[in-house]
Each structure stands twice: as structure tokens, then as C-alpha cells.
Coordinates of C-alpha atoms and ligand atoms in Angstrom, one line a residue:
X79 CA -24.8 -6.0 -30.6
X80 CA -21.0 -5.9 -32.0
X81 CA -20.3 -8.5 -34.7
X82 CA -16.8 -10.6 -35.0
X83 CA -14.2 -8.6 -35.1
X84 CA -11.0 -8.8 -37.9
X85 CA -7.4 -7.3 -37.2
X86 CA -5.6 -7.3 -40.2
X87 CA -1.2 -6.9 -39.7
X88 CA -0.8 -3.4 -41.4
X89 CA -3.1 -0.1 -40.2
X90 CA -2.8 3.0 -41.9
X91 CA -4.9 5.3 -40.2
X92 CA -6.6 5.5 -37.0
X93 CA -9.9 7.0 -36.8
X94 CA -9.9 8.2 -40.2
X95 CA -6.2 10.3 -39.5
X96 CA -3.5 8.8 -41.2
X97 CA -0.9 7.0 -38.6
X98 CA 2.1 8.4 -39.7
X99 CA 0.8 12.0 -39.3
X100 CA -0.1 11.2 -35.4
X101 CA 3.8 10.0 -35.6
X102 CA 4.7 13.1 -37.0
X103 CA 2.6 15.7 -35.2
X104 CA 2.7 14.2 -31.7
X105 CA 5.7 11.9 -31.6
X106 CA 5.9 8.4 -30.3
X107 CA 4.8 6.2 -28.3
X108 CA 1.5 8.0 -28.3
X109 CA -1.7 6.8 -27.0
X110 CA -4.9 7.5 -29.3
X111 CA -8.4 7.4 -28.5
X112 CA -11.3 7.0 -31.5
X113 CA -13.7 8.7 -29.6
X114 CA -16.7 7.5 -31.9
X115 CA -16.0 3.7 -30.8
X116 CA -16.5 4.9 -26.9
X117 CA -19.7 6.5 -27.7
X118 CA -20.8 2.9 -29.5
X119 CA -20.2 1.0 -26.8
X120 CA -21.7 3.0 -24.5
X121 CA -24.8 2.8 -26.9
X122 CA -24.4 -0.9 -26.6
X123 CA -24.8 -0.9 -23.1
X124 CA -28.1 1.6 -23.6
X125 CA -30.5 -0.9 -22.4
X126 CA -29.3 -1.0 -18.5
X127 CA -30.7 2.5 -16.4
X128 CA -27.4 3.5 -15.9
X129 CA -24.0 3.1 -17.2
X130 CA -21.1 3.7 -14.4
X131 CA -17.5 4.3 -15.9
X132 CA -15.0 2.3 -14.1
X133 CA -12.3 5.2 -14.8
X134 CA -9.5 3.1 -13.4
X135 CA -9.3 1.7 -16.5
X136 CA -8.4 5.2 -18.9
X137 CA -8.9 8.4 -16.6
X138 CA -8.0 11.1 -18.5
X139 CA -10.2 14.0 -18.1
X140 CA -11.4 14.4 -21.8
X141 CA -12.3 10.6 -21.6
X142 CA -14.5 11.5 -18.6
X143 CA -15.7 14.6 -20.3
X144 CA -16.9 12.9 -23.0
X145 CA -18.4 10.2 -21.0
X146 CA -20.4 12.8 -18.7
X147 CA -21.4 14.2 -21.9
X148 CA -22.8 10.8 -22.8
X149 CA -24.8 10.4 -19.7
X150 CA -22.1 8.3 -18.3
X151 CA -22.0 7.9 -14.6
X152 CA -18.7 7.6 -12.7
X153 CA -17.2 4.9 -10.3
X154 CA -13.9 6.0 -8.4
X155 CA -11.4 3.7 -6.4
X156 CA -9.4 6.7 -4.6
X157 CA -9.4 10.4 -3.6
X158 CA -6.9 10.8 -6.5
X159 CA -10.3 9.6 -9.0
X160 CA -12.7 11.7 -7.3
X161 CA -10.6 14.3 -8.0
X162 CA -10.7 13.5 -11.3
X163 CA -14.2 13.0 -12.0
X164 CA -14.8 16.5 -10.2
X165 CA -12.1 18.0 -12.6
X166 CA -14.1 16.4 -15.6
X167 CA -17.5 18.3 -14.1
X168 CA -18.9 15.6 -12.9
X169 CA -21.7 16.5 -9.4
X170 CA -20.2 14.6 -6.5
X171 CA -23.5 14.2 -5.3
X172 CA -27.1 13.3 -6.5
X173 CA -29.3 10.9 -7.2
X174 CA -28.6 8.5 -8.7
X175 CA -25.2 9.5 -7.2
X176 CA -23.2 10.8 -10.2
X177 CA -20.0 9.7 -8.5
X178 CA -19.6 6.4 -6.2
X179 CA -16.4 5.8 -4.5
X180 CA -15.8 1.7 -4.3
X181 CA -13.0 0.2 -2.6
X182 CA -12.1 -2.3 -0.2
X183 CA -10.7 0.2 2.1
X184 CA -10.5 3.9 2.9
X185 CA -7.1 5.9 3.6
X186 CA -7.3 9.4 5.3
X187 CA -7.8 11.8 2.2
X188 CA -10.6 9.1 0.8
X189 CA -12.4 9.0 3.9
X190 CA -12.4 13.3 4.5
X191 CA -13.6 13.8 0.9
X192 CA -16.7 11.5 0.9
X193 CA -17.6 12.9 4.0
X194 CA -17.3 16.3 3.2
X195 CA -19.0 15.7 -0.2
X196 CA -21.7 13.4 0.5
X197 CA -20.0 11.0 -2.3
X198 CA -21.8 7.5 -2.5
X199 CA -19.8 4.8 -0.9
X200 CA -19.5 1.4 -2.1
X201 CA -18.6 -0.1 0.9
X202 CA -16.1 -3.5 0.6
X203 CA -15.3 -4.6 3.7
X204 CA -16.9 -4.5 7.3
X205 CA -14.2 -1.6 8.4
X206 CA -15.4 0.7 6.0
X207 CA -19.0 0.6 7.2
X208 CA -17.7 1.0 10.6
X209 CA -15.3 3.5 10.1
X210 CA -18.0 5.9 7.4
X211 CA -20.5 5.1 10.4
X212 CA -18.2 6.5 12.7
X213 CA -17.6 10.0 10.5
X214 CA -21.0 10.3 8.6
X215 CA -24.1 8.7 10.4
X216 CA -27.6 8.4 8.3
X217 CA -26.1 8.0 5.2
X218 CA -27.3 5.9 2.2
X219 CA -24.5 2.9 1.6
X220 CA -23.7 -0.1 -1.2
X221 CA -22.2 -3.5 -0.3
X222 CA -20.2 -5.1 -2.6
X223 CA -20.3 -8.6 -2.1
X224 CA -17.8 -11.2 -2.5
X225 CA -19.9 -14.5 -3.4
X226 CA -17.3 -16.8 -2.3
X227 CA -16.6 -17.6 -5.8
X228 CA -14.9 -15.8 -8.8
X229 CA -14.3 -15.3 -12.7
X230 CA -11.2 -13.6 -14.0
X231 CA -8.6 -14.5 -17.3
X232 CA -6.1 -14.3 -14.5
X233 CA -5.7 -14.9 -11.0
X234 CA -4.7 -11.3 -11.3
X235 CA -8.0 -10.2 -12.7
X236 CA -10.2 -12.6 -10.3
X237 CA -11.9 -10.7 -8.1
X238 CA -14.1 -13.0 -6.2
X239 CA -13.7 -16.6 -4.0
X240 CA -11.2 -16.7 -0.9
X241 CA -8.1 -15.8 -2.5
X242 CA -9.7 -12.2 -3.4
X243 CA -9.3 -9.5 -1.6
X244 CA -11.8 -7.5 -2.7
X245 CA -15.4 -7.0 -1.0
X246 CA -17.2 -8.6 1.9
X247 CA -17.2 -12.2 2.0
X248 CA -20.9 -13.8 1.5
X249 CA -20.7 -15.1 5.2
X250 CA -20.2 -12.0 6.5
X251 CA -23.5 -10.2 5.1
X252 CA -25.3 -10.2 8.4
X253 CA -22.8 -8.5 10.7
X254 CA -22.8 -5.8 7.9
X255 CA -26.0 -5.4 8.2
X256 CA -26.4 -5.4 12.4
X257 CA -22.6 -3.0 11.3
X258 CA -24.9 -0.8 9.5
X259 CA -27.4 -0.5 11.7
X260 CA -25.5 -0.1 14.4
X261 CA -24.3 3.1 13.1
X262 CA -27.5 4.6 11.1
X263 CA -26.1 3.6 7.7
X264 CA -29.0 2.7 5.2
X265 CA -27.9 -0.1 2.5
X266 CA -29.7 1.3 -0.5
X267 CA -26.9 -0.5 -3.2
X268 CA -26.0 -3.8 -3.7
X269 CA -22.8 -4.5 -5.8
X270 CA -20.9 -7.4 -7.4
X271 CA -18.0 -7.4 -9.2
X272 CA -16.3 -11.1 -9.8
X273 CA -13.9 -10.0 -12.8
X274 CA -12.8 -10.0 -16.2
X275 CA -13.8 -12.8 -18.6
X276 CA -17.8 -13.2 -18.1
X277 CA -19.7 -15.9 -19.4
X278 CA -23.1 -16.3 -19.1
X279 CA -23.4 -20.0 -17.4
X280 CA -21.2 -18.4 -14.8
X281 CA -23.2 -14.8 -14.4
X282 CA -26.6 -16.5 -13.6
X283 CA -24.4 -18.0 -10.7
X284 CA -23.6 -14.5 -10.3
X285 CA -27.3 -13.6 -10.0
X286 CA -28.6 -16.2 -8.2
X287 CA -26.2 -14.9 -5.3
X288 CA -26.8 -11.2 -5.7
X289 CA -30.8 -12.3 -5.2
X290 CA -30.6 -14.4 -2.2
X291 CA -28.0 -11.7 -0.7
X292 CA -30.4 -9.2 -1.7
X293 CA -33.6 -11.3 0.1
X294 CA -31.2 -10.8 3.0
X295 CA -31.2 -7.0 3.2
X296 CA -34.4 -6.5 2.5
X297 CA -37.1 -3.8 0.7
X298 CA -34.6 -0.9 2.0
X299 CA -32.4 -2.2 -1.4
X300 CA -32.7 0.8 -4.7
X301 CA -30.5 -0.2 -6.7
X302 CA -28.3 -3.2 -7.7
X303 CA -25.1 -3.4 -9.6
X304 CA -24.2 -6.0 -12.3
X305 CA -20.3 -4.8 -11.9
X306 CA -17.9 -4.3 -14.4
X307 CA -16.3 -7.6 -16.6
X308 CA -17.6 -7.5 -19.5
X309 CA -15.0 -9.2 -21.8
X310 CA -13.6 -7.7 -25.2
X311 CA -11.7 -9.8 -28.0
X312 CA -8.2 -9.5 -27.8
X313 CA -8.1 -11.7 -30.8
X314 CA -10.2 -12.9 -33.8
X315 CA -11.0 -16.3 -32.4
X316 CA -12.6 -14.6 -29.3
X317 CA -16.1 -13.1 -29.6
X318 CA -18.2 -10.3 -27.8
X319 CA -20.9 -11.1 -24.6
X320 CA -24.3 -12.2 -25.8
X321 CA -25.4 -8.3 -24.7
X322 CA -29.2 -9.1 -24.4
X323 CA -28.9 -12.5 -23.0
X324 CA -26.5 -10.6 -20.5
X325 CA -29.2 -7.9 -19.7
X326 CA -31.7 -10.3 -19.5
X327 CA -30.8 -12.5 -17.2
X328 CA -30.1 -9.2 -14.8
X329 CA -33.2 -7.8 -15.7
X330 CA -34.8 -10.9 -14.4
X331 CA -32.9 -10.5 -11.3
X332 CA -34.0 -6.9 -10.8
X333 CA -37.3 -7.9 -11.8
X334 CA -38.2 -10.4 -9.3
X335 CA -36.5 -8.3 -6.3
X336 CA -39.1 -5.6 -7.5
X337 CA -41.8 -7.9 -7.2
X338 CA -40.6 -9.1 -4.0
X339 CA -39.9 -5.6 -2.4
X340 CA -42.9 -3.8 -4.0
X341 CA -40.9 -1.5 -6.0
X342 CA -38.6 -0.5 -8.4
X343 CA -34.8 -1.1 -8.2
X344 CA -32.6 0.9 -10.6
X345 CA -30.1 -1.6 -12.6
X346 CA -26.7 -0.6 -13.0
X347 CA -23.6 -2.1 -15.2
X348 CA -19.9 -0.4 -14.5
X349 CA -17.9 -1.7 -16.7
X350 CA -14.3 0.0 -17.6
X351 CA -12.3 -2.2 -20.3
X352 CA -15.7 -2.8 -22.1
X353 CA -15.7 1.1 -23.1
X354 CA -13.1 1.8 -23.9
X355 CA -10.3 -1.2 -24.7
X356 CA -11.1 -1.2 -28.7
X357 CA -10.8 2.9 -28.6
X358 CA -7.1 3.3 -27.8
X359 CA -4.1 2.4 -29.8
X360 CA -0.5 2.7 -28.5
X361 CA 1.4 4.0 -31.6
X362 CA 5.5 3.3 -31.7
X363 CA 8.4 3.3 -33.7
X364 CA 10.8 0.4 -34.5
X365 CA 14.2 1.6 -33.3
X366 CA 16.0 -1.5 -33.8
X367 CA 15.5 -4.5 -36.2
X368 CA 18.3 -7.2 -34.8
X369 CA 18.2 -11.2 -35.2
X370 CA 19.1 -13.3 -32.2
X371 CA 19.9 -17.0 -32.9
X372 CA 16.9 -18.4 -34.8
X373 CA 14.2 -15.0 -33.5
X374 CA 14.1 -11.6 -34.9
X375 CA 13.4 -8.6 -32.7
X376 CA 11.2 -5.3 -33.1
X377 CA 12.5 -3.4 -30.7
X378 CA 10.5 -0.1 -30.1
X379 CA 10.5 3.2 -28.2
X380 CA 7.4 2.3 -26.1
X381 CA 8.2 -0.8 -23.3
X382 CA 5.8 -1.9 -20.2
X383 CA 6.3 1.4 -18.9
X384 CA 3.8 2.4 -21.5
X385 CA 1.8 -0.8 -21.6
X386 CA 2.2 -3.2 -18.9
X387 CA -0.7 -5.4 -19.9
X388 CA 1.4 -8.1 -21.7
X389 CA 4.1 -8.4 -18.6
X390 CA 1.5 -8.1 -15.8
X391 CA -0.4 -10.6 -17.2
X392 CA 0.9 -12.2 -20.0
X393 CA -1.7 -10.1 -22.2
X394 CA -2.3 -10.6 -25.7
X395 CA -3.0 -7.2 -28.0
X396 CA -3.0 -7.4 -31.7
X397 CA -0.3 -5.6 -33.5
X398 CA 0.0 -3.7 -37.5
X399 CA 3.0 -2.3 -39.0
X400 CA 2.4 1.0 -41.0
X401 CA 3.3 0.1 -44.5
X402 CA 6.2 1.9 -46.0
X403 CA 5.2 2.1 -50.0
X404 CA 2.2 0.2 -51.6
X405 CA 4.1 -3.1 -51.9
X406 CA 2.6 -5.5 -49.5
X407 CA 5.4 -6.6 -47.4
X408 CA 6.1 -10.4 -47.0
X409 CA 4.8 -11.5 -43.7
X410 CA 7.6 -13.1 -40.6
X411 CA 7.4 -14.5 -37.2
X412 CA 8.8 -11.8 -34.9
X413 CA 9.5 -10.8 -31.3
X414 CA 8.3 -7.2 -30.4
X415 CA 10.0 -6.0 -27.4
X416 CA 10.7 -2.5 -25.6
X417 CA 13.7 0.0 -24.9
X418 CA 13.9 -0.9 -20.8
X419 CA 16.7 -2.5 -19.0
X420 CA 15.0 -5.3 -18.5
X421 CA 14.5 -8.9 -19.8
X422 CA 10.6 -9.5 -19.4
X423 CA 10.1 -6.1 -21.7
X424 CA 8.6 -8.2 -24.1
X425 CA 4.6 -7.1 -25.5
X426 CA 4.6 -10.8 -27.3
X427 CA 4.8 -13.1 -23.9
X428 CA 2.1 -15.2 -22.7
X429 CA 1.5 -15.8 -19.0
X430 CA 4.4 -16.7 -17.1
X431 CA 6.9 -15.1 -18.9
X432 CA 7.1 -17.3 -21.9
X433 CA 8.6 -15.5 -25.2
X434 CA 6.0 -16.3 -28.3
X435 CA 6.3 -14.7 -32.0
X436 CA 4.3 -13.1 -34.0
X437 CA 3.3 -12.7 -37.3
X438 CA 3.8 -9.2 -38.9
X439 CA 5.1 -7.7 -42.2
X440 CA 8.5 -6.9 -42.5
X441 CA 9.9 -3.5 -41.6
X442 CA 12.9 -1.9 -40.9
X443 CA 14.2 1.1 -38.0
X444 CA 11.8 4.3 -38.1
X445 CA 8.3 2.3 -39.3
X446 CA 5.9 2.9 -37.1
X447 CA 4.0 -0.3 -35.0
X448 CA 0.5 -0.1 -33.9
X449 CA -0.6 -1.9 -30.7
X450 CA -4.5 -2.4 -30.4
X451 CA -7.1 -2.8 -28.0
X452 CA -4.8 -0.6 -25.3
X453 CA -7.3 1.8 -24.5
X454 CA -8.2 -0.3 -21.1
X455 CA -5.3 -0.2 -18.7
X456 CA -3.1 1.1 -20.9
X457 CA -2.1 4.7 -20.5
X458 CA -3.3 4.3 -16.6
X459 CA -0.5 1.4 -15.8
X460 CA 2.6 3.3 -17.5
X461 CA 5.5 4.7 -15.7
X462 CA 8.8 6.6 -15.3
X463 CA 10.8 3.7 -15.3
X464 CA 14.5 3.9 -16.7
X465 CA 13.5 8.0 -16.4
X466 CA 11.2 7.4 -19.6
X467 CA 8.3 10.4 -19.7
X468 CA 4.7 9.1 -19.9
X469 CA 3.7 8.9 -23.2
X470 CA 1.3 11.7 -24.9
X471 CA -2.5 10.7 -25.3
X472 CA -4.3 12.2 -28.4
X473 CA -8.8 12.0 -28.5
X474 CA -9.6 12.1 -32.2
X475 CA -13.2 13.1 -32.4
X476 CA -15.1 13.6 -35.8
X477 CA -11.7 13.2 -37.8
X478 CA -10.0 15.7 -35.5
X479 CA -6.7 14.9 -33.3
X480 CA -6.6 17.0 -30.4
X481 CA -3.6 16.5 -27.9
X482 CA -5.7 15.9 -24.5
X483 CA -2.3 14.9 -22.4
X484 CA 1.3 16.3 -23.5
X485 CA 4.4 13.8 -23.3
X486 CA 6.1 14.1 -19.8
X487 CA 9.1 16.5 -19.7
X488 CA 12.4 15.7 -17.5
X489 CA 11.3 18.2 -15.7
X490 CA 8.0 17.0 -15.0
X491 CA 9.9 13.7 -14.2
X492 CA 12.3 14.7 -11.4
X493 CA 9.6 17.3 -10.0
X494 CA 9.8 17.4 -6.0
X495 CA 12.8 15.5 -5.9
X496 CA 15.3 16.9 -3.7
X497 CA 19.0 16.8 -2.5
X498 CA 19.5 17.3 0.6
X499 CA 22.0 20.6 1.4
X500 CA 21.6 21.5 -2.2
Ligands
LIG197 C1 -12.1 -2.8 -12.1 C2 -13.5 -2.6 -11.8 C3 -14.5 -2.5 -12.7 C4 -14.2 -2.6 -14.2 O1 -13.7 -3.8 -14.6 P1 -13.6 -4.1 -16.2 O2 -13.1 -5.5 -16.2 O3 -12.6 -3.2 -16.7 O4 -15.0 -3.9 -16.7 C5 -15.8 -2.3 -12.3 N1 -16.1 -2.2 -11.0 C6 -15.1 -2.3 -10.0 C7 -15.5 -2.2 -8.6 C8 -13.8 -2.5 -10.4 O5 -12.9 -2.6 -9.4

């Protein structure tokens, strides 16, 4: 299991290549990925049958290469992610099904490619059972449930109770299953996912309603899903989930259903942030040093349109200056903020907006700052806002940078756009 973590205000290298030559040889802002600290967490995690990657979370193509590689199994929330995964050479069929398609919903193109690929679906509401039925009768389904209660750091991250959107409310369980029936649909899965920030009081909640749902649907169950959540620390006074107390008390779960049903169930874990959060660092350059009234700004050349974590949600990541020299430079509350036209494009708010500080060495225009933890909805959540291209993400594997996504070009930017006559 991971011990306590320690971020220390100045980072030289990352992965073992020095900072400034990323800088140098790739420009900034630049995502990069230590692919060594995917591969541990995935070990982490070595104890559950299968590991799914929620790929929503950093979908590059060499990420899931290298998580097929590592016996990683996929979970995709659009066509656009099957694509993806199919791209990366991940089978869109098989058993266990290498690629599951979960959502609340299907639109036209989702729909036509897990018919026409046998792809898994993980089936979130009561229209999608219908509406799959409809297109593709006889095939093996999942239900993700929605316990009628939730866990998130946000209400932006909850993902279960009334006020989420996502899955099929508790209540609702049998009609799915007369749904299913109904239109020869076989529910071999059963999936809950309540959201970021799990503790372990609140997960044996968790499994004490993914058992009595299960009890519900009967022997034809293979497989249950713990979901994704598992937390990371964003900061030093925050620790890692208890991983065996975690996969215990699932165990248990599956366990007991397998005694119940007289045979096995396979136990899955999906988790996205969890594999990949601590692997990516968003590397920037101070363009600006300015004071304003009593506060001093870093202003950078990366904004939320590179990480949006911080203005979404009022997300805390750890930041390190590179040091210029070998003097340690005296330490001073800052505010880091972004290029954008825009007044919330500010990485050190809290939740609602609120401006905070930080503590970070002092540094003047062209040092380069190093935001942590941003390998989890990081890259995934940028965009071309002000016209600004989407930053270039680096995989540094065995002390080796490759360049696994170039920086955006203008031209890339303003592709299919279109005046009309012209
Ligand atoms: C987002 C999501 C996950 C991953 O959540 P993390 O908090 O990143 O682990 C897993 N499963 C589903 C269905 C999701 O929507």
C-alpha cells in the first residue's frame, strides 16, 4: 500500500529528466506523464480480478497502450472513447469484455457502434435497456445502480442520491429487470459508482446496497463492480484508502453473493484518478511576476484552459518552482493565476471562487512552475479558449521522454471553420 506522501515547493526533475530540459525540448505548458507511477498503482490495485480504466480521466492513446499492456481493461463513456480504446488495440469484445461502454444515455453513433461491435453495455437508465433491447436482443447487460445515496468532494463529483443524474435509481431496479426481460437482455453486471472521496464507513453502505440489489437480480449476476472513487492526496495532510480494508470488505460482498448464487462472480474496480492523478505534471512558465495591493501574482502561460480542475471545482494541486542557481530561494505567499481573459483564471482558488495564496519560493519571468497531481482530468478538460492550442503531452518511460501528443497548431485550431462565400 502507498505510504504518506511529501510535496516539497521546488522540483527539479520529473521522472528522473530534468524539468527545464522538458521546457526546453517540448515547450510550455506541457503535460508529463511518469509512466512507472501508473504501472504502481495499477499494481496496487493487483488484488481485485480486473482492473477497468476509467479513460475519461487521461485518454491519450499511449496512456491506454500502456494500460492494455498492463492487463488493464477499459471503461468508455462515448463513441468518441471507444474509438479510442480501439485505436489503442484494445478487442471491443470478449470475455471479460475488454471494453464496456457506461453511460446514462446513448446518442446515435454510441448506440450503432455497440451494436455493431458487440461492446458490453453498462446500462444507466431504464431508456437504454429499452432502447439496446430494441437494436440488439439476447445480449448480456450491466446495471449501474444509483443507491439513492452519494459520496463526492463536490456536488460536482457526487454521483449518487436524488440530485444525481447518473444511473438507475434504487426504486426502479424491478421495472429494469421485467425492461430486460421484456426484451431478451441478460443482466450479467452489476455496477456502482457513488463518486470521488471514498471512505470506508461509507463503502460498506455502498456494499450493503449493491448485495441486496444484487439478491434482487438473482444467480444470472457474473460480475460486480466496486466503481471508480478511489481518492488520491492532493495534499500532505490527506492520506491514501486503506487498500486491503477496501478490497476486503468487497471481497466479502462478492463472497457471500457466490455462496448465495452457487458460483463465482468476477470482482471488478474502475477507477480513473486513482491511476493516474500522481503521474502527470502540468509544467509552465512564469510570464509575469506583478504585485497588486497587498498580493503578488504568478502569472503563467498555462490557464483553465489547460487545467480546469481548480475553477471547476475549486481544486487544490500542489505547486514547485524550478530553482534558478543552488541558493534556496526565500519562501512568499503568492497568487498563481493564468494568461485568459478572464477573472476566475486563478489555479490557487478554493470552492466558490474564493482567491487563497500560496506558499512558493521566489522567482522571477521565464522560471518554470510545476503543477502536481494533474494527470486525472487534466489534459482531458483543456480547451481552445482565447484561441490558446492544447497543450503538448510528453510519457517518460524508463528515463526516456517521448512526445505522445504535439502542441495544437492555429491551424489545427480553426480546422473546419468556414466563411460563408469565401
Ligand atoms: C468517472 C467514472 C469513474 C472514475 O472515477 P474516478 O473518481 O476518477 O476514479 C469510474 N466509473 C464511472 C462510471 C465513471 O463515470
Amino acid at each position: 500500500m502507498p505510504t504518506a506522501v511529501r510535496f516539497s515547493p521546488t522540483r527539479t526533475e520529473i521522472a528522473g529528466v530534468g524539468v527545464e530540459q522538458l521546457a526546453r525540448q517540448f515547450g510550455t505548458p506541457t503535460y508529463v506523464y511518469d509512466a512507472a507511477k501508473i504501472v504502481e498503482r495499477i499494481h496496487d490495485l493487483r488484488a481485485f480480478d480486473h482492473v477497468r480504466y476509467a479513460q475519461k480521466a487521461c485518454s491519450n492513446l499511449a496512456i491506454l497502450d500502456l494500460m492494455r499492456r498492463n492487463g488493464v481493461l477499459v471503461d468508455t463513456v462515448s463513441a468518441g472513447e471507444i474509438r479510442r480504446a480501439q485505436a489503442a488495440g484494445y478487442a471491443l469484445h470478449g470475455d471479460p469484455p475488454p471494453v464496456v461502454y457506461t453511460a446514462d444515455i446513448f446518442d446515435a453513433e454510441a448506440l450503432e457502434m455497440v451494436v455493431k461491435h458487440s461492446i458490453h453495455v453498462n446500462c444507466g437508465s431504464p431508456d437504454m435497456i429499452e432502447q439496446l433491447g430494441r437494436a440488439a436482443a439476447g445480449r448480456d447487460i450491466t446495471l449501474r445502480l444509483n443507491p439513492g445515496f452519494g459520496h463526492g468532494h463536490s456536488q460536482k463529483t457526487n454521483t449518487g442520491g436524488e440530485h444525481s443524474k447518473h444511473g438507475i435509481w434504487h426504486a426502479d431496479l424491478g421495472k429494469c429487470l421485467r425492461l430486460a426481460k421484456e426484451h431478451g437482455l441478460r443482466i450479467s453486471g452489476l455496477h456502482m459508482h457513488i463518486g470521488s472521496g471514498t471512505d470506508l464507513e461509507h463503502l460498506s453502505q455502498v456494499c450493503g446496497a449493491l448485495e441486496k440489489a444484487a439478491g434482487e437480480i438473482g444467480p444470472q449476476l457474473a460480475s460486480i463492480s466496486a466503481g471508480g472513487g478511489l481518492p488520491i492526496p492532493y495534499r500532505e495532510e490527506q492520506s491514501y484508502v486503506d487498500l486491503d480494508a477496501y478490497f476486503a470488505l468487497w471481497d466479502a460482498t462478492r463472497q457471500r453473493l457466490a455462496a448465495a448464487f452457487g458460483h463465482p462472480l468476477r470482482l471488478e474496480i474502475e477507477p480513473g484518478r486513482y491511476l493516474v492523478a500522481e503521474s502527470g505534471f502540468l509544467i509552465a512558465q512564469i510570464c509575469a511576476v506583478k504585485q497588486m495591493g497587498n498580493n503578488t501574482f504568478y502569472l503563467l502561460d498555462a490557464g483553465f484552459n489547460n487545467l480546469a480542475r481548480p475553477i471547476l471545482y475549486g481544486a487544490y494541486h500542489p505547486m514547485a518552482i524550478v530553482p534558478r542557481g543552488t541558493a534556496a530561494a526565500p519562501l512568499q505567499d503568492v497568487v498563481v493565476g493564468g494568461p485568459l481573459c478572464e477573472s476566475g483564471d486563478i489555479f490557487t482558488q478554493e470552492e466558490g471562487g474564493f482567491v487563497r495564496t500560496r506558499s512558493l519560493p521566489k522567482a522571477e519571468v521565464g522560471q518554470y512552475l510545476v503543477i502536481e497531481c494533474a494527470g486525472a482530468y487534466g489534459f482531458v478538460m483543456g480547451s481552445n479558449y482565447n484561441a490558446k492550442p492544447l497543450a503538448a503531452e510528453v510519457l517518460v518511460c524508463d528515463g526516456q521522454p517521448h512526445l505522445v501528443r504535439r502542441r495544437q497548431t492555429f491551424e489545427d485550431i480553426i480546422a473546419g471553420e468556414q466563411i460563408p462565400g469565401a
